[in-house]
Amino acid sequence: MTGFLAACGGRPEGVLTPVTAQTPGASSVDLMAVTTRLATAEPGKLFSGERASKISLTDIRISIPPDQTRQIGDVQWPKKLPPDPSKEFATLAANEVTRDGARAWFKREAKGRKHVLLFIHGFNNTYEDAVYRFAQIVHDSGTDAVPVLFTWPSRGSVFAYQYDRESTNYSRDALEETLQTLAKAPEIQDVSILAHSMGSFLTLESLRQMSIRNGRIAPKISNVILAAPDVDVDVFKQQLGEMGPANARPRFTIFTSTDDRALMVSSRLAGKVPRLGAIDPKAEPYASEFRDANIDAFDLTDVESADKLRHGKFASAAVVKAIGGRLVEGQQIADSDLSLGERVGQLTTGVASSAGAAAGAIVSTPLAIIDPRTRRSYGDQWGTVGGGFDDAASSLRPDIRRRGAARPQAGAAQASTTSSAASRPSNSAATR
């Protein structure tokens, strides 16, 4: 729902009209946008929320204002057109390309890099929402991967939930084709996927199709990050099982937040079935299931965000900076002496000294509890600052654990509970 708040602010439409004005200190992000949306003649929009019968490719370059004039982690939308590149995002170029043109773009843009970051947006996103948000993520994360966006037909309206959900089904083949193309390209070494919200369901379905079609997921697809995934927890388990054993599929990382208001609404629409992005990964049965499936799960509940829906925390400065470096050279997010939990803690507190790291342990406690590398990294500091959290985690809702069920989901929909995913039949509920 990242587009919802921005749309409420009455921002101008047509921001993808290229401008020539640039400003000293501004930077730019050049990305390739792959879409199943229908092209539109409306100036500065390029594509609508309707469905097209074929894939379109567009080379888009976005100007990002100097860091000192913007809030890192946010998109500075133009207040009027043309935008002011000194303090607002602006479009520098937008050119439709052929498949051969896309290959030439990659060779030109990669500059020797062989890593790709593929972003799939969530519900209620216009084409320009997806483009500007991904440009912000690429810039603020500092990732060294070549950015590719897959944007599916979303009408960009909170009242179009069902249409958007069906649009993810409509786009499964196109996303799989995109993944197959990237995996077969000899100049690409590995692909990391970052999917948000309803885009997580689309990602999982496409990977499942690839696994069924090819007998396994292409080994080049090394990381799959699901941020606030709007996916039925039972459906996720079924999708994962059909992708094969853990050593034959990508490494999955899940960002959850128990205070995600958008997923609370989604849960109600789905008959109060818990959404994967709103569970507490420290609670059973999830903790054991994630461990057995070799999935990294990070609870962002305590990470501050300007997003009032608490649904876009993955794009905040602390989180994107923490994950950005881990996407270089195909490394897993947890494969670092400085773990994700520790990195988020340090970046949130703004310090990297020993005292700062200890303070960071408090801020990133939900991350640290389920990230063993964080606990090893902190060593003695953990015993001083966070020692009590081990006891708290081990004694978490013993009354519920004895019944084999997870705790109720946070927020208004307190009646929404989940039993072990292993003991329930699969549902096809509304996903996002």
XYZ file of C-alpha atoms in Angstrom:
432
model
C 0.000 0.000 0.000
C 2.924 2.337 -0.386
C 1.058 4.334 -3.008
C -1.932 5.063 -0.747
C -0.446 7.756 1.454
C 1.201 9.522 -1.440
C -2.012 9.523 -3.447
C -3.868 11.077 -0.521
C -1.439 13.972 -0.630
C -2.744 15.088 -4.045
C 0.572 14.820 -5.862
C 0.634 15.692 -9.571
C 0.183 13.008 -12.207
C 2.467 12.499 -15.164
C 5.767 12.572 -13.263
C 7.429 10.284 -15.814
C 7.666 13.092 -18.369
C 11.439 13.569 -18.777
C 12.991 16.868 -17.709
C 16.296 18.377 -18.766
C 17.023 20.351 -15.608
C 19.594 18.773 -13.278
C 21.170 19.953 -10.077
C 24.703 19.690 -8.626
C 25.010 16.832 -6.140
C 22.005 14.960 -7.464
C 22.451 11.309 -8.396
C 20.578 9.066 -10.783
C 19.339 5.492 -10.963
C 18.981 3.779 -14.340
C 16.621 0.794 -14.221
C 14.927 -1.566 -16.634
C 11.164 -1.818 -16.129
C 9.412 -4.982 -17.295
C 5.625 -4.774 -17.247
C 2.412 -6.560 -18.117
C 0.503 -3.256 -17.924
C -1.286 -1.689 -20.859
C 0.426 1.328 -22.405
C -1.410 4.639 -22.150
C -1.266 7.826 -24.189
C -1.671 9.974 -21.076
C 1.399 12.240 -20.843
C 3.960 11.190 -18.264
C 2.168 7.986 -17.232
C 3.479 5.468 -19.799
C 1.370 2.572 -18.499
C -2.041 2.254 -16.853
C -3.329 -0.300 -14.375
C -5.025 -2.347 -17.087
C -3.669 -5.627 -18.454
C -1.677 -6.027 -21.636
C -1.353 -9.154 -23.756
C 2.437 -8.894 -23.977
C 5.444 -7.762 -21.982
C 6.792 -4.238 -22.461
C 10.328 -3.084 -21.598
C 11.327 0.477 -20.706
C 14.699 1.988 -19.838
C 14.033 4.646 -17.185
C 16.516 6.991 -15.520
C 15.461 8.762 -12.324
C 17.164 11.766 -10.721
C 17.397 11.696 -6.925
C 18.099 14.946 -5.044
C 21.234 15.366 -2.902
C 21.104 13.447 0.368
C 21.352 16.630 2.418
C 18.088 17.919 0.941
C 15.989 14.775 1.428
C 14.917 12.243 4.016
C 16.698 8.956 3.311
C 14.204 6.124 3.009
C 11.449 8.300 1.506
C 10.440 9.253 -2.017
C 10.333 13.022 -2.451
C 7.397 13.313 -4.848
C 7.122 16.506 -6.922
C 4.651 19.004 -5.510
C 4.060 20.362 -8.989
C 5.341 19.860 -12.517
C 7.986 20.215 -13.682
C 9.728 18.922 -10.551
C 12.597 20.630 -8.766
C 15.513 18.136 -9.022
C 17.320 19.878 -6.167
C 14.775 18.526 -3.681
C 12.409 16.226 -5.586
C 12.609 13.047 -7.639
C 12.528 13.679 -11.378
C 12.511 11.572 -14.534
C 15.476 12.139 -16.831
C 14.676 9.573 -19.527
C 12.073 6.948 -20.372
C 12.571 4.925 -23.548
C 10.801 1.793 -24.694
C 13.263 -0.892 -25.783
C 13.167 -4.258 -27.505
C 14.521 -7.450 -25.953
C 17.757 -6.953 -27.856
C 17.776 -3.372 -26.612
C 17.355 -4.623 -23.057
C 20.397 -6.885 -23.446
C 22.403 -3.923 -24.754
C 21.137 -1.849 -21.816
C 22.366 -4.460 -19.364
C 25.828 -4.602 -20.879
C 26.030 -0.811 -20.794
C 24.573 -0.380 -17.301
C 26.297 -3.322 -15.627
C 29.826 -1.954 -16.162
C 31.224 -5.366 -15.307
C 28.697 -6.151 -12.572
C 27.047 -9.538 -12.869
C 24.425 -9.285 -10.117
C 20.756 -8.367 -10.632
C 18.234 -7.062 -8.109
C 14.676 -7.710 -9.310
C 11.914 -5.806 -7.501
C 8.223 -6.777 -7.557
C 5.912 -4.207 -5.966
C 2.729 -4.750 -3.973
C -0.965 -3.850 -4.011
C -2.229 -0.346 -4.857
C 0.760 0.800 -6.884
C 0.651 2.787 -10.092
C 3.443 2.399 -12.618
C 5.126 5.593 -11.390
C 4.733 4.448 -7.755
C 6.716 1.318 -8.547
C 9.392 3.142 -10.559
C 10.072 5.882 -7.993
C 9.962 3.514 -5.004
C 12.429 1.122 -6.598
C 14.746 3.986 -7.553
C 14.691 5.070 -3.906
C 15.478 1.540 -2.695
C 18.361 1.135 -5.135
C 19.879 4.499 -4.214
C 19.404 4.284 -0.448
C 20.539 0.673 -0.130
C 23.793 1.289 -1.961
C 23.432 -2.101 -3.626
C 25.918 -2.956 -6.341
C 23.357 -5.026 -8.239
C 21.871 -3.999 -11.590
C 18.241 -2.916 -10.976
C 15.363 -4.559 -12.836
C 11.723 -3.792 -11.989
C 8.779 -6.096 -12.693
C 5.545 -4.143 -12.445
C 2.216 -5.895 -12.821
C -1.247 -4.379 -13.509
C -2.409 -2.663 -10.318
C -5.068 0.023 -10.573
C -3.497 1.991 -7.741
C -6.714 2.102 -5.726
C -7.539 0.763 -2.290
C -10.905 -0.287 -3.733
C -9.322 -2.544 -6.380
C -7.989 -5.272 -4.098
C -9.705 -8.124 -5.941
C -8.623 -6.815 -9.353
C -5.028 -6.486 -8.155
C -5.049 -9.978 -6.700
C -6.230 -11.450 -9.993
C -3.613 -9.368 -11.804
C -0.895 -11.252 -9.934
C -2.331 -14.512 -11.291
C -2.474 -12.911 -14.731
C 1.226 -12.001 -14.529
C 2.655 -15.309 -13.281
C 3.794 -16.521 -16.680
C 5.356 -13.168 -17.560
C 7.349 -13.023 -14.329
C 8.489 -16.622 -14.799
C 9.572 -15.753 -18.349
C 11.521 -12.783 -16.979
C 13.231 -14.997 -14.407
C 14.030 -17.652 -17.015
C 15.559 -14.997 -19.273
C 17.714 -13.553 -16.505
C 18.839 -17.016 -15.386
C 19.857 -18.033 -18.909
C 21.834 -14.872 -19.659
C 25.553 -15.792 -19.575
C 26.545 -12.291 -18.451
C 24.434 -12.595 -15.277
C 25.949 -14.454 -12.335
C 23.074 -14.328 -9.859
C 19.662 -12.780 -9.257
C 18.228 -11.516 -5.966
C 14.481 -10.905 -5.747
C 12.894 -8.295 -3.469
C 9.106 -8.646 -3.409
C 6.704 -6.529 -1.385
C 3.216 -7.323 -0.117
C 0.969 -8.828 -2.818
C 4.011 -9.017 -5.081
C 5.287 -11.779 -2.791
C 2.420 -14.020 -3.844
C 3.204 -13.354 -7.509
C 6.864 -14.147 -6.870
C 6.135 -17.402 -5.071
C 3.729 -18.561 -7.771
C 6.240 -17.823 -10.541
C 9.047 -19.622 -8.716
C 6.729 -22.563 -8.097
C 5.930 -22.694 -11.824
C 9.617 -22.587 -12.704
C 10.330 -25.441 -10.319
C 7.541 -27.579 -11.787
C 8.521 -26.748 -15.372
C 12.294 -27.232 -15.016
C 12.466 -29.693 -12.139
C 14.038 -27.028 -9.930
C 14.451 -23.272 -9.598
C 17.371 -21.923 -11.615
C 20.460 -21.914 -9.346
C 21.284 -18.344 -10.389
C 18.244 -17.159 -8.426
C 20.076 -17.082 -5.119
C 18.110 -14.785 -2.776
C 14.379 -14.199 -2.377
C 13.379 -11.460 0.064
C 9.690 -11.236 0.946
C 8.871 -7.900 2.612
C 5.535 -7.748 4.440
C 4.280 -10.649 2.309
C 0.510 -10.656 1.874
C 0.366 -14.423 1.573
C -1.785 -16.955 3.404
C 0.545 -18.834 5.755
C -0.811 -22.213 4.614
C -0.499 -21.323 0.946
C 3.099 -20.244 1.543
C 3.976 -23.603 3.045
C 2.418 -25.413 0.099
C 4.200 -23.189 -2.433
C 7.507 -23.684 -0.688
C 7.087 -27.458 -0.556
C 6.496 -27.593 -4.311
C 9.804 -25.786 -4.930
C 11.788 -28.759 -3.668
C 14.170 -29.212 -0.739
C 15.931 -26.255 0.854
C 19.246 -27.038 -0.852
C 17.576 -26.915 -4.284
C 15.820 -23.560 -3.942
C 16.895 -19.967 -3.220
C 17.585 -18.753 0.298
C 14.394 -17.114 1.569
C 14.335 -14.104 3.866
C 11.075 -12.788 5.298
C 10.460 -9.379 6.879
C 7.429 -9.358 9.167
C 5.789 -6.809 11.446
C 2.983 -7.633 13.841
C 1.694 -4.034 13.720
C 1.241 -3.955 9.928
C -2.159 -2.301 9.522
C -2.476 -3.086 5.818
C -2.076 -6.798 6.500
C -4.645 -6.590 9.294
C -7.163 -5.411 6.696
C -6.013 -8.110 4.281
C -6.514 -10.751 6.962
C -10.095 -9.618 7.433
C -10.725 -9.752 3.689
C -9.294 -13.282 3.662
C -11.619 -14.536 6.376
C -9.253 -13.725 9.260
C -6.579 -16.064 7.952
C -3.148 -14.809 9.146
C -0.883 -13.226 6.582
C 2.739 -14.342 6.436
C 4.005 -10.773 6.824
C 2.119 -10.161 10.079
C 3.129 -13.214 12.106
C 5.569 -13.221 15.006
C 8.438 -15.373 13.690
C 9.724 -15.942 17.233
C 6.531 -17.757 18.216
C 5.759 -21.388 17.524
C 5.061 -23.053 15.215
C 6.757 -20.487 12.956
C 10.152 -20.434 14.670
C 10.610 -24.184 14.257
C 9.185 -24.271 10.744
C 11.435 -21.452 9.530
C 14.456 -23.115 11.096
C 13.649 -26.472 9.478
C 13.113 -24.797 6.090
C 16.340 -22.781 6.387
C 14.439 -19.479 6.170
C 15.736 -16.255 7.713
C 12.885 -14.362 9.375
C 13.266 -10.836 10.746
C 10.691 -9.063 12.876
C 10.609 -5.331 12.054
C 7.882 -4.483 14.543
C 10.195 -2.233 16.549
C 11.742 -0.518 13.528
C 10.403 3.012 13.249
C 8.810 4.117 9.987
C 7.062 7.225 8.714
C 4.594 4.916 6.966
C 1.397 5.232 8.992
C 0.171 1.889 7.688
C 3.447 0.303 8.886
C 3.452 -1.681 5.672
C 6.517 -0.185 3.996
C 9.157 -0.614 6.694
C 11.346 -2.578 4.304
C 12.041 0.656 2.395
C 13.136 2.629 5.460
C 16.711 3.856 5.613
C 17.842 1.407 8.306
C 16.504 -1.677 6.562
C 17.533 -0.939 2.969
C 21.034 0.011 4.067
C 21.267 -3.176 6.095
C 20.308 -5.438 3.210
C 21.972 -3.529 0.368
C 25.503 -4.782 0.890
C 24.384 -8.364 1.295
C 23.075 -8.474 -2.261
C 26.560 -8.027 -3.668
C 28.239 -11.154 -5.029
C 25.138 -13.238 -4.342
C 25.748 -13.484 -0.600
C 22.943 -14.525 1.699
C 21.683 -11.796 3.970
C 22.936 -13.623 7.045
C 26.319 -14.531 5.516
C 28.320 -11.729 7.088
C 30.343 -11.152 10.212
C 28.004 -8.198 10.695
C 24.523 -9.685 10.668
C 21.339 -8.055 9.484
C 20.103 -7.751 13.045
C 23.294 -6.005 14.122
C 23.366 -3.765 11.038
C 19.791 -2.591 11.556
C 20.520 -1.976 15.220
C 23.561 0.138 14.474
C 21.953 2.072 11.657
C 18.863 2.789 13.733
C 20.913 4.210 16.581
C 23.302 5.923 14.193
C 26.448 4.630 15.903
C 28.907 1.803 15.293
C 31.050 1.834 18.423
C 30.925 -0.926 21.034
C 28.564 1.143 23.139
C 26.511 1.869 20.049
C 26.328 -1.773 19.128
C 25.093 -2.587 22.599
C 22.421 0.083 22.327
C 21.566 -1.317 18.936
C 20.870 -4.688 20.508
C 17.969 -3.139 22.373
C 16.558 -1.493 19.265
C 16.917 -4.627 17.154
C 15.896 -7.122 19.817
C 13.217 -8.803 17.649
C 15.882 -9.307 14.962
C 18.557 -10.449 17.336
C 16.454 -13.077 19.071
C 15.960 -15.039 15.854
C 19.295 -14.214 14.217
C 21.944 -16.428 15.867
C 24.789 -14.610 14.126
C 23.767 -11.404 15.879
C 23.962 -13.159 19.224
C 27.395 -14.563 18.434
C 28.609 -11.167 17.200
C 27.567 -9.374 20.347
C 29.273 -11.938 22.585
C 29.628 -10.589 26.118
C 27.553 -7.524 25.268
C 24.567 -9.761 24.678
C 24.808 -11.143 28.179
C 24.865 -7.624 29.616
C 22.337 -5.866 27.421
C 20.032 -8.547 26.115
C 20.510 -11.559 28.337
C 16.980 -11.392 29.637
C 15.576 -11.765 26.155
C 16.610 -15.413 25.838
C 14.418 -16.259 28.813
C 11.639 -14.111 27.424
C 11.814 -15.860 24.049
C 11.911 -19.352 25.538
C 8.929 -18.638 27.772
C 6.897 -16.882 25.072
C 3.219 -17.703 25.589
C 3.764 -21.191 27.090
C 0.012 -21.604 27.373
C -0.333 -21.248 23.613
C 2.701 -23.414 22.869
C 1.169 -26.239 24.858
C -1.824 -26.096 22.525
C 0.500 -26.104 19.486
C -0.845 -22.782 18.233
C 0.681 -19.391 17.557
C -0.230 -16.244 19.419
C -3.074 -14.043 18.144
C -2.092 -11.463 15.586
C -1.524 -7.927 16.792
C -3.940 -5.109 16.085
C -7.689 -4.736 15.822
C -8.275 -8.228 14.442
C -7.342 -9.952 17.696
C -9.620 -12.848 16.870
C -7.259 -13.843 14.077
C -5.187 -16.823 15.276
C -3.233 -19.554 13.593
C -2.550 -23.177 14.383
C 0.434 -25.088 13.089
C 0.787 -24.744 9.334
C 1.710 -28.399 9.280
C -1.635 -29.473 10.724
C -4.074 -27.460 8.605
C -5.247 -28.093 5.051
C -4.217 -25.504 2.496
C -6.563 -22.616 1.722
C -6.617 -20.426 -1.315
C -7.470 -17.189 0.413
C -7.132 -13.679 -0.897
C -3.476 -12.801 -1.088
C -1.629 -9.653 -1.682
